[in-house]
Tab-separated table of C-alpha atoms in Angstrom:
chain	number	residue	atom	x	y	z
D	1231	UNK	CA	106.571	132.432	97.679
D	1232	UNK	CA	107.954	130.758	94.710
D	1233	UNK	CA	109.551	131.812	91.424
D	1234	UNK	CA	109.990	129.203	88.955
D	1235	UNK	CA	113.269	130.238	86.601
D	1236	UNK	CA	112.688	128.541	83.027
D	1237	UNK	CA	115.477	129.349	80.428
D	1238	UNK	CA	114.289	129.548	76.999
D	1239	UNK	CA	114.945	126.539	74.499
D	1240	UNK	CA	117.811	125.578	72.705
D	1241	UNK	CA	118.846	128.877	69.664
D	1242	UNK	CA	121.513	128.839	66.675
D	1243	UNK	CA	123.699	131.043	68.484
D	1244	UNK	CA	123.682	128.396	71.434
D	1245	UNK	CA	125.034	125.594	69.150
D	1246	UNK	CA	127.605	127.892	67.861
D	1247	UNK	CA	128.728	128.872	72.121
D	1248	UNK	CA	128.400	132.260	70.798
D	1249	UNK	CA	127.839	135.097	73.296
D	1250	UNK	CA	124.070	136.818	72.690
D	1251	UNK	CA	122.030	138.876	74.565
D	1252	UNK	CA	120.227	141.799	72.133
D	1253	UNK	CA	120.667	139.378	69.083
D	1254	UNK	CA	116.892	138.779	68.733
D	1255	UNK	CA	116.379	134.479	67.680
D	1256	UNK	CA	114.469	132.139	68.045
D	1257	UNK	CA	114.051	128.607	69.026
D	1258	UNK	CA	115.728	125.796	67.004
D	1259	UNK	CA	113.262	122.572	65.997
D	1260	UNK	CA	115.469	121.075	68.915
D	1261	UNK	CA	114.712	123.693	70.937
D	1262	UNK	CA	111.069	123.928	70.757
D	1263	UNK	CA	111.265	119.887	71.411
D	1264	UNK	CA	113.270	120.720	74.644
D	1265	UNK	CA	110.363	123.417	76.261
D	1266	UNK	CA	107.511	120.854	74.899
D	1267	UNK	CA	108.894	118.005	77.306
D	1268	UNK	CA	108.928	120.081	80.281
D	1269	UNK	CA	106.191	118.645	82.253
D	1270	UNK	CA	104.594	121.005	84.723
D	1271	UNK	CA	101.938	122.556	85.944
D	1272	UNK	CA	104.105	125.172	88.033
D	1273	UNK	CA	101.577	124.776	91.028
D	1274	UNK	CA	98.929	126.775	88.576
D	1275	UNK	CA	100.962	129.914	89.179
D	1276	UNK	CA	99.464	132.644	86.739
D	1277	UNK	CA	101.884	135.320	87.124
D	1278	UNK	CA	104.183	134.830	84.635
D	1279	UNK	CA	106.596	136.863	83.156
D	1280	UNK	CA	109.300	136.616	79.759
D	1281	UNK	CA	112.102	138.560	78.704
D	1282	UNK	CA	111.026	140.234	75.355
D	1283	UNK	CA	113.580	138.497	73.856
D	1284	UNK	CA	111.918	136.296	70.855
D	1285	UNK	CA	113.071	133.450	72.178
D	1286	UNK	CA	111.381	133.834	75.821
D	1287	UNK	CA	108.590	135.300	74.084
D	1288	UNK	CA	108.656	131.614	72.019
D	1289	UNK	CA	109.515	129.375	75.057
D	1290	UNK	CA	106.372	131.286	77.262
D	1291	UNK	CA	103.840	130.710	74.248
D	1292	UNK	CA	104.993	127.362	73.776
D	1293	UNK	CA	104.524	126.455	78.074
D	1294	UNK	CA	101.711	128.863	78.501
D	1295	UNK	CA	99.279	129.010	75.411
D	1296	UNK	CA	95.880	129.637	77.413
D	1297	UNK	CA	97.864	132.053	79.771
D	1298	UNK	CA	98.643	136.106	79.491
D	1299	UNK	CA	101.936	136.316	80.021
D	1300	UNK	CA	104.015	140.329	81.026
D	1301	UNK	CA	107.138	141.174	79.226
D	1302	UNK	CA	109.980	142.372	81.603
D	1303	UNK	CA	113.000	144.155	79.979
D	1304	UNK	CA	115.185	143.159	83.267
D	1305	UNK	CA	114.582	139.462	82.549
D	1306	UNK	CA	116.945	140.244	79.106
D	1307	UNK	CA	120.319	138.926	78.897
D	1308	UNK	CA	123.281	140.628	79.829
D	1309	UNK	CA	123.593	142.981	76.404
D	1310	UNK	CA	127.673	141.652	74.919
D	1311	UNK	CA	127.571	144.982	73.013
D	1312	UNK	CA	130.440	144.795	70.240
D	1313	UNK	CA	130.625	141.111	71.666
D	1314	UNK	CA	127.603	140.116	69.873
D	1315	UNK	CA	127.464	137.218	67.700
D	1316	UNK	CA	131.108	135.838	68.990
D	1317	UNK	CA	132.371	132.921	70.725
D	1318	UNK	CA	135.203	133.650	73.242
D	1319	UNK	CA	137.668	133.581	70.802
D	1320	UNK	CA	136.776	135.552	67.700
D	1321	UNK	CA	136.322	138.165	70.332
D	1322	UNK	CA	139.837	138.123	71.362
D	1323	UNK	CA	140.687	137.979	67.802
D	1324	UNK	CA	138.681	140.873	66.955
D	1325	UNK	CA	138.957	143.125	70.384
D	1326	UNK	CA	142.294	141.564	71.504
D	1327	UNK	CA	142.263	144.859	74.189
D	1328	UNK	CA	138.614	144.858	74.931
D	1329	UNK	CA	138.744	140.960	75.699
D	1330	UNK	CA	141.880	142.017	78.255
D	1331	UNK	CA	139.994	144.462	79.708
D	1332	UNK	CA	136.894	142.082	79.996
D	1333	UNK	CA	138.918	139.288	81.826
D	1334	UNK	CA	140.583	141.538	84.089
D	1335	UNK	CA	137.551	142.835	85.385
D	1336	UNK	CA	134.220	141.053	84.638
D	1337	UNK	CA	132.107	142.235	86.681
D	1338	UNK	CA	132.271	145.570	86.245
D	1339	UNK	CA	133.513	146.053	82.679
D	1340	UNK	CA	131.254	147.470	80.493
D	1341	UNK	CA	131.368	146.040	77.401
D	1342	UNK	CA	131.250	148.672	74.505
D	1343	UNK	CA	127.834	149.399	73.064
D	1344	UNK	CA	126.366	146.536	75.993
D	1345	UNK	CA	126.658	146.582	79.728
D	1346	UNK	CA	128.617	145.134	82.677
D	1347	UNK	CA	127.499	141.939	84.840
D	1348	UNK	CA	127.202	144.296	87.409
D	1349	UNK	CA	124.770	146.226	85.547
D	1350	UNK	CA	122.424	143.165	84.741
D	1351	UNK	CA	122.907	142.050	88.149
D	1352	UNK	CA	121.141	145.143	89.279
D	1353	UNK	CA	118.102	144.843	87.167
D	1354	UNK	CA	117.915	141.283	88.287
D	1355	UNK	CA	117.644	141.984	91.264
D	1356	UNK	CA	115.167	144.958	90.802
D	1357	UNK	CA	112.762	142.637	89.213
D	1358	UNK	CA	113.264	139.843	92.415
D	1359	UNK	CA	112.683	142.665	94.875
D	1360	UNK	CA	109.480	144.029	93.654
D	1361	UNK	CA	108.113	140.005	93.414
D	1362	UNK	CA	109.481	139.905	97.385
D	1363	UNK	CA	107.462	142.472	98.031
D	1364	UNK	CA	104.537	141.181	95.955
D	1365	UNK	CA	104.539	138.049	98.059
D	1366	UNK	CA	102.992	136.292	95.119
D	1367	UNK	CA	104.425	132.987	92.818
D	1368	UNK	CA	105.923	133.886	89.612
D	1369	UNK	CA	107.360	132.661	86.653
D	1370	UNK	CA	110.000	134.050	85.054
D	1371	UNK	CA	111.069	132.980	81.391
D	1372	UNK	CA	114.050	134.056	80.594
D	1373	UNK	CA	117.964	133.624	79.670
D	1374	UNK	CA	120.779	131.536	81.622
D	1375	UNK	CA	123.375	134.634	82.151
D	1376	UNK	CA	119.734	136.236	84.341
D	1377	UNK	CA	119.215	132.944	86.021
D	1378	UNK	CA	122.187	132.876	87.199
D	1379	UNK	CA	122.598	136.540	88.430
D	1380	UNK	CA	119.594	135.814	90.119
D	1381	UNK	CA	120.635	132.633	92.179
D	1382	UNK	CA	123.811	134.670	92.839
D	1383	UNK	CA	121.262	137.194	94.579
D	1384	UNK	CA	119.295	134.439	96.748
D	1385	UNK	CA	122.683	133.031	97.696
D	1386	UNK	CA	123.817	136.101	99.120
D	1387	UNK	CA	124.716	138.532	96.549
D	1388	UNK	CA	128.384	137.351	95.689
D	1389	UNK	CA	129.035	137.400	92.214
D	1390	UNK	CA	131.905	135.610	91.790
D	1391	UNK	CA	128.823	132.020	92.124
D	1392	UNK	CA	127.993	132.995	88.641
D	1393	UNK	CA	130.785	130.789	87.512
D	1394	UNK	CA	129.671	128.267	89.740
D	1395	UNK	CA	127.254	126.248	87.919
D	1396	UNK	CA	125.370	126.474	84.451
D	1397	UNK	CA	122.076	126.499	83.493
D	1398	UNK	CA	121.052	124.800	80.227
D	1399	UNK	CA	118.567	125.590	77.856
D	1400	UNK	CA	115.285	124.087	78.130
D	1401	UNK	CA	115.435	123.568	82.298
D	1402	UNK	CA	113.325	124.885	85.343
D	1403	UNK	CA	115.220	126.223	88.478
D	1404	UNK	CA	112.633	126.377	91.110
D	1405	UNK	CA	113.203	129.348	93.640
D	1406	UNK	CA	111.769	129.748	97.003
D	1407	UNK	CA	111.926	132.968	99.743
D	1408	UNK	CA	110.502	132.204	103.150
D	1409	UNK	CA	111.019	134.487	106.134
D	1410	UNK	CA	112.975	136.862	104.319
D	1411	UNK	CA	115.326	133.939	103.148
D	1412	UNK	CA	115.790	132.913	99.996
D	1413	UNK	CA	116.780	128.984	98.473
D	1414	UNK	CA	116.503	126.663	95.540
D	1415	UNK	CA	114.279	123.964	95.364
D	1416	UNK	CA	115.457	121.258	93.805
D	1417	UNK	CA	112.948	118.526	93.618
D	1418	UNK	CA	110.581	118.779	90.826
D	1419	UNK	CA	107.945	117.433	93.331
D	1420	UNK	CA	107.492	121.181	93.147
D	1421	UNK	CA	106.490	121.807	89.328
């Protein structure tokens, strides 16, 4: 079984490094350009899936025109709450405590109004678990901060990866669980 991760296209709130997840944009020219030269055929897989996020909802139309795709609410991004809209350092400008309490404890901090890591890392991996048990290919359209939760699942549930690497907009993370065991494919031999 396969799941093919694809992060939505480039936004205005990426150029600015602002933190988003409810904000509700959509794809920049540039961005659009970026899902348009991703050249697959995802091995024909026809279970796809978005975050209802406009800008998965964009990127999936865009990839898959001819193809029904399901809107998943646990494919959103991790909800900033009162951290919308901000890069790093307006919001220690603006919630000097807040920010404090944010870096002390990542994870499990729940952002006013939003959620904790934690809390998206749960629905990611309720959404992962019911394709396990599905046994089928998917593809999931989605948001870097749930791509990332979710390789921090298939590489054994430690959080602290998620600072490990980054995943930019407009790329593919191929995903693949064999004998209970879960890996990333990284040849695009496979889409």
């Amino acid at each position: 079984m396969k799941i093919y991760w694809v992060r939505h296209g480039k936004t205005q709130q990426n150029e600015k490094n602002n933190y988003y997840g409810k904000l509700d944009v959509r794809l920049t020219p540039e961005g659009v350009r970026e899902i348009k030269e991703i050249q697959t055929n995802f091995n024909d897989c026809i279970n796809v899936y978005t975050s209802p996020a406009a800008r998965a909802i964009e990127t999936a139309g865009i990839l898959f025109s001819n193809v029904y795709f399901k809107a998943d609410a646990r494919l959103l991004e991790r909800n900033m709450g009162i951290f919308e809209g901000m890069n790093y350092g307006e919001i220690g400008k603006k919630y000097p405590h807040e920010c404090k309490m944010w870096d002390e404890n990542w994870q499990d901090y729940c952002i006013p109004e939003g959620e904790s890591a934690r809390m998206q890392y749960e629905r990611v991996v309720s959404f992962i678990k019911e394709l396990e048990a599905l046994g089928e290919d998917a593809i999931a359209v989605c948001h870097a901060g749930t791509i990332r939760m979710a390789i921090c699942y298939m590489l054994g549930g430690n959080l602290d990866m998620f600072w490990k690497f980054n995943v930019h907009t407009g790329t593919v993370v191929a995903t693949c669980y064999e004998h209970n065991y879960w890996y990333l494919d990284l040849s695009r031999e496979n889409y």
